Each structure stands twice: as C-alpha cells, then as structure tokens.
Amino acid sequence: MPKNNFHRFRIDDVAIRYSNFAPRLFNFCLSLGMKANDIMPSRAFCSDENQGYPIILLAKHFGTFPFNHGRVGGIVATDRHGPHSDHGKDMVIIQASHVGYNPESDEFGVYHRPQTEHHSMSSDCGAICGVLHWYQEEYDFTCQQISLDRDDGKAVIIIDNQLLNQDREEGMFLNMQKMVSDLNTVRSYSTAKSFIASEELVKRIGSEWPDKKTPINKFLFAELFYFKRNVDDTLASGILNHNLINTMPEIISSDSPALTAAQVNTQVEFDRTFRSIVKEKSYRGKKIIFISGLHIDISPKENQLFPLTKFVPWAAYIQNEKGEGYTLEQKELFTALNDQSTDNPHKIDLTEAIHQMENEPEVLLHVDDHD
Ligand SMILES: [Zn+2]
C-alpha cells in the first residue's frame, strides 16, 4: 500500500468561502464549454444538517437542486452514476468530506449545534469521529500496555504479552522491527516481556527516556504501530474504515485527527470515484467535471442560521464527450477556480422562485379508480 500523501493537502491558503466557490465553479464549468441550463450538478456530502448551506448555494448558482451522490461521511455512491447521467446533458459531481471548526478556539472537529437543548458543541463530522473512536480507544489502551525503562543501564521496552500475540484478528499491532533492536527478550514477567529498545527509538526520544518504568504515551509514534479491523465494506462506515485504516496511525497521532481523517477520506474518495467515472459508460457523450475537496464548517454564532462554510479544493477530473480526461492537482485546481469571476448572471433568486411556485394555481391530482 503506498503511503498516503495527506501532508501535501494544503488547507488555509487555498480555502475558498463557499459563496465565492459556488459561482466560481459554475463559471469554470462554462469555461469548459458547458451551457448554463444543461448542467446537472450532483453532490456527495455527508447527511449532516450543516451540509445544507453548500447545497443551497449550489442550487442558487446552478439553477437547479443538485442530484444526491452522497453517503454518510462524504462517501460517493458510485452506483448512482447511471441515474445522474440521465438527468442532464453535462455533469458535475462535487465530493466533500467535512470537518467542524470553532473560530473562537481554532479547534477542528467540533461544531456548535443551536438546535440542541443546551446549544452545545458536538463532534463534526460525527460519522468520521465515530469511526476514529474505536482506534483512539485502542491507542489509549495500548499506551498503558507498553513501558519504557532501563535495565542494567540499557534502554528497554516492556510490552504486554497480549500485544505480542500476532494471531489476533483485530486490534493494534506493533512494528516490532522499529521498536526493538532484536526479538530476544531481556526479561520475562508474568504478563509481559522486556526487549532492548531500537537505536532509532532511543535516539529519537533522547534525554527524555525515563530512568524508571513509565508508560510510553506520547512516544508511541505513528511508525511504531498499525491496526487490523474486520468491517462490513457494504456499509458507509465500513468504507470509511477501509479508507482510513492504513493511515490511522498518522491520523491518531496528528494534532487534529478529525481534520486529518477528513483530508485522507477526500483523497481516497477522489481516487476511487475518478476510476469509477472513467469506466462509466453512461457518462460517455457528456462533459463531466468531478471535483473533490473538504468542507470546513465554521461554527455559526448565535445569530447565524448557517455555517460560514469554506471549500478546500483537493483535485478535479475533467472528461470530454469522447471519454478523454485529465486531472487537476490541488494547486492547479485552486488557480483554475480563482481565475473565475464570482459574478454569475445565471444565478437564481431562491426566495423569488419559491414565491412564484406559491402563486401558481394548484394542480389537482386525478387518480384512476380501479375496481
Ligand atoms: Zn458528517
């Protein structure tokens, strides 16, 4: 499995306020030869209520409510390409994982929910945080099962026997070759064994290596472990697990696990969905733009109805009628969007459109009675 490149995923300097992103994306579509009233946008967003504001802005700028390609966690329902392709001449799919942001504390992964009884903050994206929970608990538990110590002046690591059992089907596993210098035990205890620590680890921890037995905690670095977990790949939570598990040590060890997980999920979903679009026969004869990114849901203040969502573009795939396509990497995509105007003469006034529908005479339904 190639190492994930989430470190290349830039955030703050490429984030676009959603009210600017939606018209820029629309104008980008026009610049590629799409026609204003022929485009059927689709979104693959999580089911959270805070994903509604981006959908409203897309409806306003594309002049139609977007098709729904989304499963919980921002997973793309790739089996919906066929129905989507039937609903428009040209196609746009916007995929986004999301993460909350509290501007007062600069904290990612939380979101203010004004509809809760105590107007409290809760995790965001809840689906991704729900997946992270199991791994975080395994990690926290394992931090207590491994200790650093000294034995006869040498740096040793004491590891619980359960962790040394490689036959487990699920759980956290250690990369022993990075952790210890050899697999011969220094001492065996009733429930644990000690080993000489690897030179690399001793060097990395340096003068902070303790003089007496101490849980490893913050020194359990991402490269020292990995996870195994049995999940049902047909469920959205199973796909989320599948998307994140190989990068989970870095996610858990990062400053903002909810943000890092959302970044990784976006990257994996872009890669997976782009391949499904290339193969999709129903998209032939059409122009299609598939764009992936991150929604940063900036927590609303008490007087705000919606989050001040930002879109962080990650990558795009653009394919013509003949099925020939190319990808835009993050910087190229950001530049392409940024070059577009935020003016959109084709945008609709949603309030007026709703008034107009309210003022239309009611259509009565005629249902045939069958004996
Ligand atoms: Zn969510």
mmCIF file of C-alpha atoms and ligand atoms in Angstrom:
data_model
loop_
_atom_site.group_PDB
_atom_site.id
_atom_site.type_symbol
_atom_site.label_atom_id
_atom_site.label_comp_id
_atom_site.label_asym_id
_atom_site.label_seq_id
_atom_site.Cartn_x
_atom_site.Cartn_y
_atom_site.Cartn_z
ATOM 1 C CA MET A 1 0.000 0.000 0.000
ATOM 2 C CA PRO A 2 1.591 3.347 -0.967
ATOM 3 C CA LYS A 3 1.966 5.817 1.862
ATOM 4 C CA ASN A 4 -0.777 8.422 1.960
ATOM 5 C CA ASN A 5 0.277 11.894 0.887
ATOM 6 C CA PHE A 6 -2.032 13.872 3.180
ATOM 7 C CA HIS A 7 0.918 16.111 4.126
ATOM 8 C CA ARG A 8 0.578 17.598 0.623
ATOM 9 C CA PHE A 9 -3.056 18.565 1.291
ATOM 10 C CA ARG A 10 -2.945 22.316 1.883
ATOM 11 C CA ILE A 11 -5.741 23.970 3.871
ATOM 12 C CA ASP A 12 -5.619 27.616 4.896
ATOM 13 C CA ASP A 13 -4.041 29.227 1.817
ATOM 14 C CA VAL A 14 -6.392 27.520 -0.671
ATOM 15 C CA ALA A 15 -9.681 27.626 1.281
ATOM 16 C CA ILE A 16 -12.463 29.430 -0.604
ATOM 17 C CA ARG A 17 -15.513 30.931 1.054
ATOM 18 C CA TYR A 18 -18.498 28.905 -0.241
ATOM 19 C CA SER A 19 -20.392 31.944 -1.509
ATOM 20 C CA ASN A 20 -17.393 32.556 -3.813
ATOM 21 C CA PHE A 21 -16.689 28.894 -4.565
ATOM 22 C CA ALA A 22 -20.181 28.113 -5.975
ATOM 23 C CA PRO A 23 -20.160 30.880 -8.666
ATOM 24 C CA ARG A 24 -16.501 30.205 -9.493
ATOM 25 C CA LEU A 25 -17.220 26.506 -10.002
ATOM 26 C CA PHE A 26 -20.220 27.363 -12.185
ATOM 27 C CA ASN A 27 -18.125 29.760 -14.307
ATOM 28 C CA PHE A 28 -15.369 27.134 -14.506
ATOM 29 C CA CYS A 29 -17.958 24.729 -15.972
ATOM 30 C CA LEU A 30 -18.911 27.361 -18.590
ATOM 31 C CA SER A 31 -15.218 27.911 -19.416
ATOM 32 C CA LEU A 32 -15.012 24.209 -20.327
ATOM 33 C CA GLY A 33 -17.854 24.541 -22.824
ATOM 34 C CA MET A 34 -20.828 23.547 -20.648
ATOM 35 C CA LYS A 35 -24.072 25.502 -21.201
ATOM 36 C CA ALA A 36 -25.846 27.309 -18.340
ATOM 37 C CA ASN A 37 -29.122 25.387 -18.338
ATOM 38 C CA ASP A 38 -27.781 21.979 -19.410
ATOM 39 C CA ILE A 39 -25.774 21.143 -16.297
ATOM 40 C CA MET A 40 -26.929 18.668 -13.675
ATOM 41 C CA PRO A 41 -24.800 19.159 -10.580
ATOM 42 C CA SER A 42 -24.564 16.370 -8.027
ATOM 43 C CA ARG A 43 -23.193 16.422 -4.530
ATOM 44 C CA ALA A 44 -21.624 13.667 -2.440
ATOM 45 C CA PHE A 45 -21.818 15.170 1.028
ATOM 46 C CA CYS A 46 -22.457 13.740 4.469
ATOM 47 C CA SER A 47 -26.039 13.706 5.732
ATOM 48 C CA ASP A 48 -25.408 16.381 8.419
ATOM 49 C CA GLU A 49 -27.687 19.397 8.548
ATOM 50 C CA ASN A 50 -24.663 21.684 8.220
ATOM 51 C CA GLN A 51 -24.071 20.388 4.683
ATOM 52 C CA GLY A 52 -27.333 22.080 3.642
ATOM 53 C CA TYR A 53 -25.911 25.574 3.191
ATOM 54 C CA PRO A 54 -23.415 24.472 0.497
ATOM 55 C CA ILE A 55 -26.281 22.636 -1.264
ATOM 56 C CA ILE A 56 -28.443 25.793 -1.207
ATOM 57 C CA LEU A 57 -25.594 27.829 -2.730
ATOM 58 C CA LEU A 58 -25.020 25.210 -5.439
ATOM 59 C CA ALA A 59 -28.776 25.251 -6.230
ATOM 60 C CA LYS A 60 -28.702 29.053 -6.453
ATOM 61 C CA HIS A 61 -25.731 29.177 -8.829
ATOM 62 C CA PHE A 62 -26.517 26.139 -10.999
ATOM 63 C CA GLY A 63 -30.258 26.988 -11.148
ATOM 64 C CA THR A 64 -31.346 23.511 -10.062
ATOM 65 C CA PHE A 65 -31.317 21.432 -6.899
ATOM 66 C CA PRO A 66 -28.318 19.069 -7.100
ATOM 67 C CA PHE A 67 -28.641 15.302 -7.545
ATOM 68 C CA ASN A 68 -27.559 13.301 -4.487
ATOM 69 C CA HIS A 69 -24.473 11.073 -4.810
ATOM 70 C CA GLY A 70 -23.684 11.188 -1.094
ATOM 71 C CA ARG A 71 -23.467 8.631 1.682
ATOM 72 C CA VAL A 72 -22.664 9.273 5.342
ATOM 73 C CA GLY A 73 -19.126 10.576 5.839
ATOM 74 C CA GLY A 74 -18.853 12.068 2.327
ATOM 75 C CA ILE A 75 -18.620 8.663 0.639
ATOM 76 C CA VAL A 76 -19.589 8.713 -3.054
ATOM 77 C CA ALA A 77 -22.384 6.325 -4.058
ATOM 78 C CA THR A 78 -20.661 5.292 -7.306
ATOM 79 C CA ASP A 79 -23.649 3.093 -8.205
ATOM 80 C CA ARG A 80 -25.697 6.275 -8.825
ATOM 81 C CA HIS A 81 -23.708 7.451 -11.889
ATOM 82 C CA GLY A 82 -26.325 5.954 -14.253
ATOM 83 C CA PRO A 83 -29.376 7.815 -12.852
ATOM 84 C CA HIS A 84 -27.315 11.030 -12.525
ATOM 85 C CA SER A 85 -26.271 10.857 -16.197
ATOM 86 C CA ASP A 86 -29.956 10.565 -17.245
ATOM 87 C CA HIS A 87 -30.841 13.884 -15.610
ATOM 88 C CA GLY A 88 -28.732 16.366 -17.557
ATOM 89 C CA LYS A 89 -26.685 16.995 -20.672
ATOM 90 C CA ASP A 90 -23.479 17.843 -18.826
ATOM 91 C CA MET A 91 -22.417 16.608 -15.437
ATOM 92 C CA VAL A 92 -20.758 17.983 -12.313
ATOM 93 C CA ILE A 93 -20.061 15.955 -9.166
ATOM 94 C CA ILE A 94 -18.777 17.668 -6.031
ATOM 95 C CA GLN A 95 -17.453 15.342 -3.333
ATOM 96 C CA ALA A 96 -16.566 16.707 0.089
ATOM 97 C CA SER A 97 -15.693 15.237 3.453
ATOM 98 C CA HIS A 98 -16.324 17.735 6.197
ATOM 99 C CA VAL A 99 -14.894 18.899 9.497
ATOM 100 C CA GLY A 100 -16.158 21.404 12.028
ATOM 101 C CA TYR A 101 -14.169 24.433 13.131
ATOM 102 C CA ASN A 102 -14.588 26.580 16.197
ATOM 103 C CA PRO A 103 -13.195 30.041 15.262
ATOM 104 C CA GLU A 104 -13.057 31.055 18.930
ATOM 105 C CA SER A 105 -10.609 28.301 19.886
ATOM 106 C CA ASP A 106 -9.179 27.490 16.394
ATOM 107 C CA GLU A 107 -10.177 23.891 17.066
ATOM 108 C CA PHE A 108 -11.113 21.435 14.305
ATOM 109 C CA GLY A 109 -13.609 18.580 14.716
ATOM 110 C CA VAL A 110 -16.267 20.404 16.756
ATOM 111 C CA TYR A 111 -19.393 22.307 15.746
ATOM 112 C CA HIS A 112 -21.968 24.404 17.534
ATOM 113 C CA ARG A 113 -25.468 22.863 17.271
ATOM 114 C CA PRO A 114 -28.030 25.625 18.013
ATOM 115 C CA GLN A 115 -30.919 23.130 17.883
ATOM 116 C CA THR A 116 -29.625 21.032 20.792
ATOM 117 C CA GLU A 117 -31.189 21.567 24.202
ATOM 118 C CA HIS A 118 -28.141 23.329 25.619
ATOM 119 C CA HIS A 119 -26.859 24.783 22.303
ATOM 120 C CA SER A 120 -23.816 22.586 22.777
ATOM 121 C CA MET A 121 -20.778 21.756 20.657
ATOM 122 C CA SER A 122 -20.517 18.243 19.268
ATOM 123 C CA SER A 123 -18.179 16.283 17.027
ATOM 124 C CA ASP A 124 -18.174 17.090 13.307
ATOM 125 C CA CYS A 125 -18.035 15.048 11.104
ATOM 126 C CA GLY A 126 -19.862 12.757 13.525
ATOM 127 C CA ALA A 127 -19.514 9.733 11.205
ATOM 128 C CA ILE A 128 -15.745 10.127 10.865
ATOM 129 C CA CYS A 129 -15.326 10.835 14.601
ATOM 130 C CA GLY A 130 -17.445 7.722 15.285
ATOM 131 C CA VAL A 131 -15.001 5.644 13.228
ATOM 132 C CA LEU A 132 -11.987 7.269 14.936
ATOM 133 C CA HIS A 133 -13.349 6.441 18.391
ATOM 134 C CA TRP A 134 -12.515 2.692 18.247
ATOM 135 C CA TYR A 135 -8.945 3.394 17.077
ATOM 136 C CA GLN A 136 -8.428 6.118 19.665
ATOM 137 C CA GLU A 137 -9.522 3.762 22.455
ATOM 138 C CA GLU A 138 -7.180 1.029 21.183
ATOM 139 C CA TYR A 139 -4.358 3.561 21.053
ATOM 140 C CA ASP A 140 -5.023 4.964 24.537
ATOM 141 C CA PHE A 141 -5.215 1.435 25.979
ATOM 142 C CA THR A 142 -2.026 0.349 24.217
ATOM 143 C CA CYS A 143 -0.150 3.385 25.542
ATOM 144 C CA GLN A 144 -0.619 1.865 29.002
ATOM 145 C CA GLN A 145 0.472 -1.632 27.881
ATOM 146 C CA ILE A 146 3.945 -0.524 26.807
ATOM 147 C CA SER A 147 6.520 0.978 29.148
ATOM 148 C CA LEU A 148 9.941 2.491 28.752
ATOM 149 C CA ASP A 149 12.519 1.521 31.376
ATOM 150 C CA ARG A 150 16.215 0.972 31.982
ATOM 151 C CA ASP A 151 17.752 -2.406 32.755
ATOM 152 C CA ASP A 152 21.423 -2.557 33.702
ATOM 153 C CA GLY A 153 21.848 0.920 32.183
ATOM 154 C CA LYS A 154 20.311 -0.119 28.838
ATOM 155 C CA ALA A 155 17.104 1.392 27.441
ATOM 156 C CA VAL A 156 14.452 -1.338 27.404
ATOM 157 C CA ILE A 157 10.813 -1.566 26.384
ATOM 158 C CA ILE A 158 8.360 -3.676 28.365
ATOM 159 C CA ILE A 159 5.479 -4.960 26.229
ATOM 160 C CA ASP A 160 2.313 -6.716 27.400
ATOM 161 C CA ASN A 161 2.015 -10.325 26.114
ATOM 162 C CA GLN A 162 -1.382 -9.606 24.530
ATOM 163 C CA LEU A 163 0.265 -7.077 22.212
ATOM 164 C CA LEU A 164 2.904 -9.601 21.202
ATOM 165 C CA ASN A 165 0.226 -12.025 20.011
ATOM 166 C CA GLN A 166 0.198 -11.666 16.217
ATOM 167 C CA ASP A 167 -2.704 -14.131 15.790
ATOM 168 C CA ARG A 168 -5.371 -11.632 16.857
ATOM 169 C CA GLU A 169 -7.915 -10.777 14.155
ATOM 170 C CA GLU A 170 -8.451 -7.173 15.283
ATOM 171 C CA GLY A 171 -6.677 -4.540 17.304
ATOM 172 C CA MET A 172 -3.490 -2.537 17.408
ATOM 173 C CA PHE A 173 -0.263 -4.272 16.344
ATOM 174 C CA LEU A 174 3.336 -3.185 16.845
ATOM 175 C CA ASN A 175 6.019 -2.762 14.180
ATOM 176 C CA MET A 176 8.488 -4.678 16.354
ATOM 177 C CA GLN A 177 11.453 -4.167 13.976
ATOM 178 C CA LYS A 178 11.181 -0.392 14.556
ATOM 179 C CA MET A 179 10.587 -0.728 18.268
ATOM 180 C CA VAL A 180 13.221 -3.193 19.483
ATOM 181 C CA SER A 181 16.789 -3.986 18.425
ATOM 182 C CA ASP A 182 16.155 -7.736 18.423
ATOM 183 C CA LEU A 183 13.357 -10.093 19.375
ATOM 184 C CA ASN A 184 15.304 -11.848 22.164
ATOM 185 C CA THR A 185 13.708 -10.998 25.469
ATOM 186 C CA VAL A 186 15.778 -9.394 28.216
ATOM 187 C CA ARG A 187 13.330 -10.476 30.923
ATOM 188 C CA SER A 188 10.026 -12.321 31.034
ATOM 189 C CA TYR A 189 7.399 -11.197 33.519
ATOM 190 C CA SER A 190 4.075 -12.870 34.354
ATOM 191 C CA THR A 191 2.144 -10.857 31.734
ATOM 192 C CA ALA A 192 4.840 -9.011 29.773
ATOM 193 C CA LYS A 193 8.334 -9.216 28.287
ATOM 194 C CA SER A 194 11.154 -6.693 28.002
ATOM 195 C CA PHE A 195 13.373 -6.047 24.974
ATOM 196 C CA ILE A 196 16.355 -3.836 24.183
ATOM 197 C CA ALA A 197 14.932 -0.715 22.517
ATOM 198 C CA SER A 198 15.880 0.013 18.902
ATOM 199 C CA GLU A 199 18.710 2.509 18.418
ATOM 200 C CA GLU A 200 16.453 4.698 16.300
ATOM 201 C CA LEU A 201 13.828 4.998 19.035
ATOM 202 C CA VAL A 202 16.404 5.646 21.764
ATOM 203 C CA LYS A 203 17.895 8.394 19.596
ATOM 204 C CA ARG A 204 14.502 9.939 18.846
ATOM 205 C CA ILE A 205 13.379 10.073 22.492
ATOM 206 C CA GLY A 206 16.877 11.200 23.554
ATOM 207 C CA SER A 207 17.247 12.686 27.022
ATOM 208 C CA GLU A 208 13.526 12.242 27.689
ATOM 209 C CA TRP A 209 13.995 8.452 28.022
ATOM 210 C CA PRO A 210 12.872 7.826 31.628
ATOM 211 C CA ASP A 211 15.065 6.371 34.378
ATOM 212 C CA LYS A 212 12.269 4.247 35.773
ATOM 213 C CA LYS A 213 9.323 2.275 34.322
ATOM 214 C CA THR A 214 6.981 4.762 32.600
ATOM 215 C CA PRO A 215 4.099 4.246 30.116
ATOM 216 C CA ILE A 216 5.210 5.086 26.565
ATOM 217 C CA ASN A 217 2.323 7.550 25.881
ATOM 218 C CA LYS A 218 3.404 10.382 23.522
ATOM 219 C CA PHE A 219 6.462 8.419 22.398
ATOM 220 C CA LEU A 220 4.298 5.776 20.723
ATOM 221 C CA PHE A 221 4.995 7.324 17.315
ATOM 222 C CA ALA A 222 2.882 6.612 14.219
ATOM 223 C CA GLU A 223 5.529 4.430 12.532
ATOM 224 C CA LEU A 224 5.580 2.053 15.524
ATOM 225 C CA PHE A 225 2.105 0.555 15.056
ATOM 226 C CA TYR A 226 -0.745 -0.335 12.729
ATOM 227 C CA PHE A 227 -4.326 -1.598 13.027
ATOM 228 C CA LYS A 228 -6.420 -4.533 11.874
ATOM 229 C CA ARG A 229 -10.185 -4.387 11.938
ATOM 230 C CA ASN A 230 -12.962 -6.504 10.418
ATOM 231 C CA VAL A 231 -15.645 -4.293 8.903
ATOM 232 C CA ASP A 232 -18.564 -4.650 6.539
ATOM 233 C CA ASP A 233 -17.436 -2.905 3.344
ATOM 234 C CA THR A 234 -21.014 -2.536 2.107
ATOM 235 C CA LEU A 235 -21.860 -0.041 4.889
ATOM 236 C CA ALA A 236 -20.742 3.598 4.627
ATOM 237 C CA SER A 237 -18.973 3.198 7.996
ATOM 238 C CA GLY A 238 -17.175 0.146 6.575
ATOM 239 C CA ILE A 239 -15.975 2.152 3.567
ATOM 240 C CA LEU A 240 -14.838 4.952 5.918
ATOM 241 C CA ASN A 241 -12.864 2.400 7.961
ATOM 242 C CA HIS A 242 -11.405 0.951 4.782
ATOM 243 C CA ASN A 243 -10.425 4.438 3.525
ATOM 244 C CA LEU A 244 -8.738 5.431 6.789
ATOM 245 C CA ILE A 245 -7.257 2.297 8.387
ATOM 246 C CA ASN A 246 -3.864 2.340 6.638
ATOM 247 C CA THR A 247 -3.269 5.977 7.572
ATOM 248 C CA MET A 248 -4.836 5.647 11.015
ATOM 249 C CA PRO A 249 -1.526 5.768 12.979
ATOM 250 C CA GLU A 250 -0.767 9.202 11.430
ATOM 251 C CA ILE A 251 -4.382 10.321 11.891
ATOM 252 C CA ILE A 252 -4.461 9.357 15.582
ATOM 253 C CA SER A 253 -1.054 10.958 16.197
ATOM 254 C CA SER A 254 -1.892 14.197 14.364
ATOM 255 C CA ASP A 255 -2.803 17.496 16.064
ATOM 256 C CA SER A 256 -6.376 17.375 14.679
ATOM 257 C CA PRO A 257 -7.438 13.767 13.991
ATOM 258 C CA ALA A 258 -10.904 14.832 12.694
ATOM 259 C CA LEU A 259 -9.269 17.166 10.145
ATOM 260 C CA THR A 260 -6.573 14.698 9.071
ATOM 261 C CA ALA A 261 -9.162 11.910 8.709
ATOM 262 C CA ALA A 262 -11.396 14.158 6.557
ATOM 263 C CA GLN A 263 -8.399 15.029 4.347
ATOM 264 C CA VAL A 264 -7.450 11.366 3.909
ATOM 265 C CA ASN A 265 -11.054 10.384 3.210
ATOM 266 C CA THR A 266 -11.322 13.054 0.498
ATOM 267 C CA GLN A 267 -8.098 11.841 -1.120
ATOM 268 C CA VAL A 268 -9.188 8.192 -1.124
ATOM 269 C CA GLU A 269 -12.706 9.021 -2.364
ATOM 270 C CA PHE A 270 -11.298 11.166 -5.192
ATOM 271 C CA ASP A 271 -9.055 8.340 -6.344
ATOM 272 C CA ARG A 272 -11.783 5.692 -6.067
ATOM 273 C CA THR A 273 -14.526 7.779 -7.718
ATOM 274 C CA PHE A 274 -12.367 9.096 -10.563
ATOM 275 C CA ARG A 275 -11.679 5.470 -11.575
ATOM 276 C CA SER A 276 -15.404 4.663 -11.495
ATOM 277 C CA ILE A 277 -16.180 7.687 -13.735
ATOM 278 C CA VAL A 278 -13.522 6.688 -16.294
ATOM 279 C CA LYS A 279 -15.212 3.280 -16.605
ATOM 280 C CA GLU A 280 -18.808 4.572 -16.515
ATOM 281 C CA LYS A 281 -20.447 4.091 -19.937
ATOM 282 C CA SER A 282 -23.455 6.322 -19.130
ATOM 283 C CA TYR A 283 -21.145 9.368 -18.868
ATOM 284 C CA ARG A 284 -19.902 8.914 -22.460
ATOM 285 C CA GLY A 285 -21.091 11.598 -24.863
ATOM 286 C CA LYS A 286 -21.189 14.110 -21.992
ATOM 287 C CA LYS A 287 -18.856 16.607 -20.437
ATOM 288 C CA ILE A 288 -18.131 15.818 -16.812
ATOM 289 C CA ILE A 289 -16.287 17.570 -14.021
ATOM 290 C CA PHE A 290 -15.640 15.683 -10.805
ATOM 291 C CA ILE A 291 -14.208 17.802 -8.004
ATOM 292 C CA SER A 292 -13.163 16.690 -4.513
ATOM 293 C CA GLY A 293 -12.443 18.788 -1.507
ATOM 294 C CA LEU A 294 -13.105 19.499 2.112
ATOM 295 C CA HIS A 295 -15.918 21.452 3.739
ATOM 296 C CA ILE A 296 -14.732 23.387 6.752
ATOM 297 C CA ASP A 297 -17.962 24.002 8.682
ATOM 298 C CA ILE A 298 -17.231 27.183 10.592
ATOM 299 C CA SER A 299 -19.467 27.051 13.644
ATOM 300 C CA PRO A 300 -22.330 29.554 13.457
ATOM 301 C CA LYS A 301 -22.649 32.241 16.107
ATOM 302 C CA GLU A 302 -25.950 32.561 17.991
ATOM 303 C CA ASN A 303 -27.412 34.972 15.402
ATOM 304 C CA GLN A 304 -26.327 32.967 12.327
ATOM 305 C CA LEU A 305 -28.601 30.449 10.581
ATOM 306 C CA PHE A 306 -25.842 28.670 8.679
ATOM 307 C CA PRO A 307 -22.150 27.838 8.996
ATOM 308 C CA LEU A 308 -19.668 30.062 7.125
ATOM 309 C CA THR A 309 -18.529 27.024 5.166
ATOM 310 C CA LYS A 310 -15.225 27.108 3.304
ATOM 311 C CA PHE A 311 -14.405 24.784 0.418
ATOM 312 C CA VAL A 312 -10.839 23.490 0.299
ATOM 313 C CA PRO A 313 -10.277 22.046 -3.177
ATOM 314 C CA TRP A 314 -8.178 18.860 -3.392
ATOM 315 C CA ALA A 315 -8.309 17.643 -7.023
ATOM 316 C CA ALA A 316 -10.541 17.507 -10.089
ATOM 317 C CA TYR A 317 -11.035 15.150 -13.008
ATOM 318 C CA ILE A 318 -12.350 16.606 -16.257
ATOM 319 C CA GLN A 319 -13.585 14.374 -19.054
ATOM 320 C CA ASN A 320 -14.933 15.244 -22.516
ATOM 321 C CA GLU A 321 -17.639 13.583 -24.636
ATOM 322 C CA LYS A 322 -15.150 11.086 -26.071
ATOM 323 C CA GLY A 323 -14.198 9.864 -22.616
ATOM 324 C CA GLU A 324 -10.799 11.592 -22.715
ATOM 325 C CA GLY A 325 -9.866 13.178 -19.415
ATOM 326 C CA TYR A 326 -7.226 14.775 -17.244
ATOM 327 C CA THR A 327 -6.788 15.613 -13.600
ATOM 328 C CA LEU A 328 -6.013 18.914 -11.921
ATOM 329 C CA GLU A 329 -3.912 18.694 -8.759
ATOM 330 C CA GLN A 330 -4.677 20.906 -5.765
ATOM 331 C CA LYS A 331 -2.643 23.963 -6.792
ATOM 332 C CA GLU A 332 -3.787 23.822 -10.438
ATOM 333 C CA LEU A 333 -7.414 23.418 -9.365
ATOM 334 C CA PHE A 334 -7.215 26.293 -6.910
ATOM 335 C CA THR A 335 -5.694 28.535 -9.622
ATOM 336 C CA ALA A 336 -8.327 27.453 -12.170
ATOM 337 C CA LEU A 337 -11.138 28.315 -9.727
ATOM 338 C CA ASN A 338 -9.502 31.512 -8.542
ATOM 339 C CA ASP A 339 -9.202 32.719 -12.161
ATOM 340 C CA GLN A 340 -13.006 32.619 -12.482
ATOM 341 C CA SER A 341 -15.301 35.513 -11.701
ATOM 342 C CA THR A 342 -17.671 35.388 -8.721
ATOM 343 C CA ASP A 343 -20.277 37.137 -10.911
ATOM 344 C CA ASN A 344 -22.921 34.753 -12.166
ATOM 345 C CA PRO A 345 -25.713 36.309 -14.235
ATOM 346 C CA HIS A 346 -27.399 32.876 -14.413
ATOM 347 C CA LYS A 347 -27.876 32.544 -10.648
ATOM 348 C CA ILE A 348 -31.474 32.291 -9.448
ATOM 349 C CA ASP A 349 -33.254 34.110 -6.665
ATOM 350 C CA LEU A 350 -34.459 31.247 -4.480
ATOM 351 C CA THR A 351 -36.924 33.370 -2.489
ATOM 352 C CA GLU A 352 -38.497 34.652 -5.704
ATOM 353 C CA ALA A 353 -38.591 31.139 -7.191
ATOM 354 C CA ILE A 354 -40.418 29.856 -4.089
ATOM 355 C CA HIS A 355 -42.882 32.798 -4.175
ATOM 356 C CA GLN A 356 -43.533 32.111 -7.836
ATOM 357 C CA MET A 357 -44.373 28.471 -7.098
ATOM 358 C CA GLU A 358 -46.633 29.504 -4.199
ATOM 359 C CA ASN A 359 -48.567 31.830 -6.519
ATOM 360 C CA GLU A 360 -49.107 29.207 -9.233
ATOM 361 C CA PRO A 361 -52.610 27.738 -9.354
ATOM 362 C CA GLU A 362 -52.754 24.397 -7.561
ATOM 363 C CA VAL A 363 -52.646 21.296 -9.766
ATOM 364 C CA LEU A 364 -55.308 18.771 -8.823
ATOM 365 C CA LEU A 365 -54.425 15.112 -8.972
ATOM 366 C CA HIS A 366 -56.625 12.726 -10.949
ATOM 367 C CA VAL A 367 -56.178 9.132 -9.854
ATOM 368 C CA ASP A 368 -57.973 6.440 -11.782
ATOM 369 C CA ASP A 369 -60.247 4.357 -9.566
ATOM 370 C CA HIS A 370 -59.721 0.651 -10.126
ATOM 371 C CA ASP A 371 -62.487 -1.755 -9.158
HETATM 372 ZN ZN ZN B 1 -20.614 14.039 8.714
#
